[in-house]
PDB file of C-alpha atoms in Angstrom:
ATOM      1  CA  THR N   1     127.902 142.106 158.302  1.00 75.00           C
ATOM      2  CA  MET N   2     124.774 140.441 157.193  1.00 81.00           C
ATOM      3  CA  LEU N   3     124.195 139.611 153.542  1.00 81.00           C
ATOM      4  CA  PRO N   4     120.856 140.571 152.011  1.00 79.00           C
ATOM      5  CA  PRO N   5     118.484 137.627 151.552  1.00 79.00           C
ATOM      6  CA  ILE N   6     118.443 135.928 148.185  1.00 79.00           C
ATOM      7  CA  GLU N   7     115.077 136.155 146.471  1.00 82.00           C
ATOM      8  CA  TYR N   8     114.061 133.625 143.881  1.00 87.00           C
ATOM      9  CA  LEU N   9     111.197 133.763 141.447  1.00 91.00           C
ATOM     10  CA  ASP N  10     108.785 130.886 141.967  1.00 94.00           C
ATOM     11  CA  VAL N  11     107.701 129.494 138.563  1.00 94.00           C
ATOM     12  CA  SER N  12     104.469 128.164 140.073  1.00 94.00           C
ATOM     13  CA  TYR N  13     103.193 131.770 140.214  1.00 95.00           C
ATOM     14  CA  TYR N  14     103.919 132.451 136.528  1.00 95.00           C
ATOM     15  CA  PRO N  15     101.433 130.748 134.227  1.00 94.00           C
ATOM     16  CA  VAL N  16     102.721 129.160 131.041  1.00 95.00           C
ATOM     17  CA  SER N  17     100.872 129.560 127.741  1.00 96.00           C
ATOM     18  CA  GLY N  18     101.417 128.037 124.311  1.00 97.00           C
ATOM     19  CA  ILE N  19     100.400 124.561 125.445  1.00 97.00           C
ATOM     20  CA  ALA N  20      99.039 122.822 122.357  1.00 97.00           C
ATOM     21  CA  ASP N  21      97.071 119.635 121.922  1.00 98.00           C
ATOM     22  CA  LYS N  22      98.886 117.044 119.804  1.00 98.00           C
ATOM     23  CA  VAL N  23      97.914 114.192 117.466  1.00 98.00           C
ATOM     24  CA  TYR N  24      99.106 110.628 118.104  1.00 98.00           C
ATOM     25  CA  THR N  25     102.288 109.728 116.187  1.00 96.00           C
ATOM     26  CA  GLY N  26     103.539 106.644 118.027  1.00 95.00           C
ATOM     27  CA  ASP N  27     106.425 108.671 119.494  1.00 97.00           C
ATOM     28  CA  SER N  28     106.741 110.683 122.696  1.00 98.00           C
ATOM     29  CA  LEU N  29     105.186 114.134 122.258  1.00 98.00           C
ATOM     30  CA  TYR N  30     106.489 117.317 123.885  1.00 98.00           C
ATOM     31  CA  GLN N  31     105.495 120.959 124.161  1.00 97.00           C
ATOM     32  CA  THR N  32     107.844 123.128 122.105  1.00 94.00           C
ATOM     33  CA  GLU N  33     106.163 126.559 122.011  1.00 95.00           C
ATOM     34  CA  LEU N  34     105.870 127.401 125.710  1.00 96.00           C
ATOM     35  CA  VAL N  35     105.693 131.069 126.697  1.00 95.00           C
ATOM     36  CA  CYS N  36     106.083 132.512 130.204  1.00 94.00           C
ATOM     37  CA  ASP N  37     106.655 135.954 131.757  1.00 93.00           C
ATOM     38  CA  ILE N  38     110.084 134.881 132.959  1.00 93.00           C
ATOM     39  CA  ALA N  39     113.141 134.330 130.771  1.00 93.00           C
ATOM     40  CA  PRO N  40     113.222 130.992 128.926  1.00 92.00           C
ATOM     41  CA  GLU N  41     116.517 129.958 130.553  1.00 93.00           C
ATOM     42  CA  GLN N  42     114.895 130.310 133.999  1.00 94.00           C
ATOM     43  CA  TYR N  43     112.359 127.477 133.597  1.00 95.00           C
ATOM     44  CA  ILE N  44     112.262 124.069 131.988  1.00 96.00           C
ATOM     45  CA  ALA N  45     109.502 121.675 130.928  1.00 96.00           C
ATOM     46  CA  LYS N  46     110.271 118.149 132.111  1.00 96.00           C
ATOM     47  CA  ASN N  47     108.916 114.986 133.694  1.00 97.00           C
ATOM     48  CA  TYR N  48     106.471 114.264 130.864  1.00 98.00           C
ATOM     49  CA  ARG N  49     103.949 111.540 131.668  1.00 98.00           C
ATOM     50  CA  ASN N  50     101.515 109.595 129.449  1.00 98.00           C
ATOM     51  CA  ASN N  51     102.825 111.494 126.410  1.00 98.00           C
ATOM     52  CA  VAL N  52     102.762 108.719 123.796  1.00 98.00           C
ATOM     53  CA  ASN N  53      99.217 107.348 123.448  1.00 98.00           C
ATOM     54  CA  ALA N  54      95.950 109.201 122.855  1.00 98.00           C
ATOM     55  CA  GLY N  55      94.525 110.663 126.051  1.00 98.00           C
ATOM     56  CA  VAL N  56      95.665 113.257 128.569  1.00 98.00           C
ATOM     57  CA  ALA N  57      99.412 113.841 128.959  1.00 98.00           C
ATOM     58  CA  SER N  58     101.081 115.929 131.634  1.00 98.00           C
ATOM     59  CA  PHE N  59     104.385 117.621 132.320  1.00 98.00           C
ATOM     60  CA  ASN N  60     105.974 119.906 134.897  1.00 97.00           C
ATOM     61  CA  VAL N  61     107.398 123.366 134.454  1.00 97.00           C
ATOM     62  CA  GLU N  62     110.214 123.701 136.973  1.00 96.00           C
ATOM     63  CA  GLY N  63     112.490 126.509 138.053  1.00 95.00           C
ATOM     64  CA  VAL N  64     116.158 126.440 137.072  1.00 94.00           C
ATOM     65  CA  PHE N  65     118.456 127.101 140.026  1.00 89.00           C
ATOM     66  CA  PRO N  66     119.999 129.612 140.749  1.00 88.00           C
ATOM     67  CA  TYR N  67     117.449 131.767 138.918  1.00 90.00           C
ATOM     68  CA  THR N  68     114.119 130.317 139.929  1.00 93.00           C
ATOM     69  CA  ILE N  69     112.497 127.704 142.116  1.00 95.00           C
ATOM     70  CA  GLY N  70     109.180 125.862 142.203  1.00 95.00           C
ATOM     71  CA  ARG N  71     107.176 123.524 140.075  1.00 96.00           C
ATOM     72  CA  ARG N  72     103.787 123.549 138.387  1.00 96.00           C
ATOM     73  CA  ALA N  73     101.992 120.726 136.555  1.00 97.00           C
ATOM     74  CA  TYR N  74     100.221 121.174 133.207  1.00 97.00           C
ATOM     75  CA  ASN N  75      98.139 118.882 130.975  1.00 98.00           C
ATOM     76  CA  PHE N  76      97.577 118.597 127.247  1.00 98.00           C
ATOM     77  CA  SER N  77      95.564 116.255 125.070  1.00 98.00           C
ATOM     78  CA  ILE N  78      96.871 113.731 122.587  1.00 98.00           C
ATOM     79  CA  ASN N  79      94.122 113.154 120.043  1.00 98.00           C
ATOM     80  CA  PRO N  80      93.773 109.929 118.047  1.00 98.00           C
ATOM     81  CA  ALA N  81      95.284 109.985 114.548  1.00 97.00           C
ATOM     82  CA  ALA N  82      92.940 109.672 111.571  1.00 97.00           C
ATOM     83  CA  LEU N  83      93.002 106.425 109.610  1.00 96.00           C
ATOM     84  CA  GLU N  84      94.510 107.159 106.204  1.00 94.00           C
ATOM     85  CA  GLY N  85      93.480 106.016 102.742  1.00 95.00           C
ATOM     86  CA  ASP N  86      90.797 103.435 102.133  1.00 95.00           C
ATOM     87  CA  VAL N  87      90.211  99.678 102.082  1.00 96.00           C
ATOM     88  CA  ILE N  88      90.210  97.485  99.000  1.00 95.00           C
ATOM     89  CA  ILE N  89      88.232  94.258  98.786  1.00 95.00           C
ATOM     90  CA  ALA N  90      90.046  91.600  96.728  1.00 92.00           C
ATOM     91  CA  ASP N  91      86.891  89.971  95.327  1.00 89.00           C
ATOM     92  CA  SER N  92      83.766  92.087  95.681  1.00 86.00           C
ATOM     93  CA  ASN N  93      81.282  89.486  94.353  1.00 91.00           C
ATOM     94  CA  PHE N  94      80.014  86.555  96.384  1.00 94.00           C
ATOM     95  CA  VAL N  95      77.199  84.050  95.888  1.00 94.00           C
ATOM     96  CA  TYR N  96      74.669  83.489  98.638  1.00 94.00           C
ATOM     97  CA  ASN N  97      75.395  80.282 100.561  1.00 91.00           C
ATOM     98  CA  GLY N  98      73.610  80.891 103.877  1.00 90.00           C
ATOM     99  CA  TYR N  99      76.822  81.803 105.730  1.00 93.00           C
ATOM    100  CA  PHE N 100      78.536  85.059 106.660  1.00 95.00           C
ATOM    101  CA  GLN N 101      80.601  86.390 103.758  1.00 95.00           C
ATOM    102  CA  ILE N 102      83.971  87.753 104.899  1.00 94.00           C
ATOM    103  CA  PRO N 103      86.005  89.107 101.991  1.00 96.00           C
ATOM    104  CA  GLU N 104      89.764  89.413 101.888  1.00 95.00           C
ATOM    105  CA  TRP N 105      90.722  93.079 102.150  1.00 96.00           C
ATOM    106  CA  SER N 106      93.725  95.374 102.482  1.00 95.00           C
ATOM    107  CA  PHE N 107      94.536  98.997 103.206  1.00 95.00           C
ATOM    108  CA  THR N 108      95.414 101.319 100.302  1.00 94.00           C
ATOM    109  CA  GLU N 109      98.025 103.130 102.433  1.00 93.00           C
ATOM    110  CA  THR N 110     101.047 101.151 103.661  1.00 90.00           C
ATOM    111  CA  VAL N 111     101.220 103.324 106.795  1.00 90.00           C
ATOM    112  CA  ASN N 112      98.181 101.340 108.033  1.00 92.00           C
ATOM    113  CA  ASP N 113      99.830  97.943 107.515  1.00 89.00           C
ATOM    114  CA  THR N 114     101.292  97.943 111.043  1.00 93.00           C
ATOM    115  CA  LEU N 115      97.896  98.483 112.685  1.00 95.00           C
ATOM    116  CA  LYS N 116      96.508  95.615 114.746  1.00 96.00           C
ATOM    117  CA  MET N 117      92.889  94.459 114.625  1.00 96.00           C
ATOM    118  CA  ASP N 118      91.075  94.736 117.994  1.00 97.00           C
ATOM    119  CA  VAL N 119      93.794  97.120 119.228  1.00 96.00           C
ATOM    120  CA  ASP N 120      93.940  99.919 116.638  1.00 97.00           C
ATOM    121  CA  TYR N 121      90.712  99.156 114.751  1.00 97.00           C
ATOM    122  CA  ASP N 122      87.631  96.975 114.695  1.00 98.00           C
ATOM    123  CA  LEU N 123      86.443  95.090 111.607  1.00 97.00           C
ATOM    124  CA  VAL N 124      82.691  95.581 111.160  1.00 98.00           C
ATOM    125  CA  LEU N 125      80.677  93.670 108.561  1.00 97.00           C
ATOM    126  CA  THR N 126      77.045  94.570 107.899  1.00 97.00           C
ATOM    127  CA  ASP N 127      74.400  92.861 105.752  1.00 97.00           C
ATOM    128  CA  ASN N 128      76.898  90.133 104.849  1.00 96.00           C
ATOM    129  CA  ILE N 129      74.625  87.039 104.767  1.00 95.00           C
ATOM    130  CA  LEU N 130      71.681  87.602 102.435  1.00 96.00           C
ATOM    131  CA  PRO N 131      71.850  88.663  98.765  1.00 96.00           C
ATOM    132  CA  GLY N 132      72.357  92.380  98.213  1.00 96.00           C
ATOM    133  CA  LYS N 133      74.953  94.977  99.112  1.00 97.00           C
ATOM    134  CA  ALA N 134      77.164  94.315 102.136  1.00 97.00           C
ATOM    135  CA  THR N 135      79.649  96.646 103.817  1.00 97.00           C
ATOM    136  CA  LEU N 136      83.083  96.047 105.291  1.00 97.00           C
ATOM    137  CA  SER N 137      84.154  98.864 107.619  1.00 98.00           C
ATOM    138  CA  ILE N 138      87.380  99.488 109.495  1.00 97.00           C
ATOM    139  CA  VAL N 139      86.578 101.578 112.592  1.00 98.00           C
ATOM    140  CA  GLY N 140      89.501 103.253 114.339  1.00 97.00           C
ATOM    141  CA  LYS N 141      89.861 102.811 118.096  1.00 97.00           C
ATOM    142  CA  GLY N 142      92.375 103.695 120.798  1.00 96.00           C
ATOM    143  CA  ASN N 143      95.070 105.763 119.098  1.00 98.00           C
ATOM    144  CA  TYR N 144      93.147 105.925 115.808  1.00 98.00           C
ATOM    145  CA  THR N 145      89.874 107.469 114.699  1.00 97.00           C
ATOM    146  CA  GLY N 146      87.747 107.389 111.587  1.00 97.00           C
ATOM    147  CA  ILE N 147      85.980 104.829 109.438  1.00 98.00           C
ATOM    148  CA  LEU N 148      87.173 103.309 106.169  1.00 97.00           C
ATOM    149  CA  SER N 149      84.455 101.404 104.285  1.00 97.00           C
ATOM    150  CA  SER N 150      84.008  99.392 101.138  1.00 96.00           C
ATOM    151  CA  VAL N 151      80.928  97.735  99.625  1.00 96.00           C
ATOM    152  CA  PHE N 152      80.694  94.246  98.169  1.00 96.00           C
ATOM    153  CA  ASN N 153      77.856  92.269  96.524  1.00 96.00           C
ATOM    154  CA  ILE N 154      76.223  89.016  97.491  1.00 96.00           C
ATOM    155  CA  ASP N 155      74.408  87.565  94.474  1.00 95.00           C
ATOM    156  CA  LYS N 156      71.427  85.213  94.641  1.00 94.00           C
ATOM    157  CA  ALA N 157      72.271  81.544  94.455  1.00 88.00           C
ATOM    158  CA  PRO N 158      71.486  80.007  91.055  1.00 85.00           C
ATOM    159  CA  LEU N 159      68.464  77.732  90.837  1.00 79.00           C
ATOM    160  CA  THR N 160      69.286  74.115  90.202  1.00 73.00           C
ATOM    161  CA  ASP N 161      67.165  71.436  88.519  1.00 69.00           C
ATOM    162  CA  ASN N 162      67.039  69.292  91.636  1.00 67.00           C
ATOM    163  CA  LEU N 163      66.010  72.100  93.999  1.00 61.00           C
ATOM    164  CA  TYR N 164      62.460  70.699  94.372  1.00 61.00           C
ATOM    165  CA  TRP N 165      61.147  67.185  93.914  1.00 61.00           C
ATOM    166  CA  LEU N 166      57.838  65.416  94.255  1.00 62.00           C
ATOM    167  CA  GLU N 167      57.283  62.212  96.072  1.00 65.00           C
TER     168      GLU N 167
END
């Protein structure tokens, strides 16, 4: 006697929904709310790739033998995390000296203390030579987004008695 053929469902023909974009956390990110027209025990999400840093991550939905067969790839986005808090300038008053003024600064939120300049953020100083208001900005990059800014003053240099002389 001949046995009837075994028929398997192929998961590649059953689209998966519930794929959500994520926000960068520093840890591996996974999809946890997947929905499909076949029973949850008959498919599995695995083989995650590029699922830590901001960008496009991917994973496979694969059949679970002996119920199903096949494989289908899916993508999701990992968005940069927002910079938190603000920046504090230690001394916000400088006197004009003809050189760039670069104040000492710090983040208000300790969660930002592990961030690295030129990797996670850029330090941007504007109008920081001549007297007036200058701005220090932290601009997120890579896995971080947003701008944290603080203003500081550059005062005019005091006039001295020996500034001008006649010969």
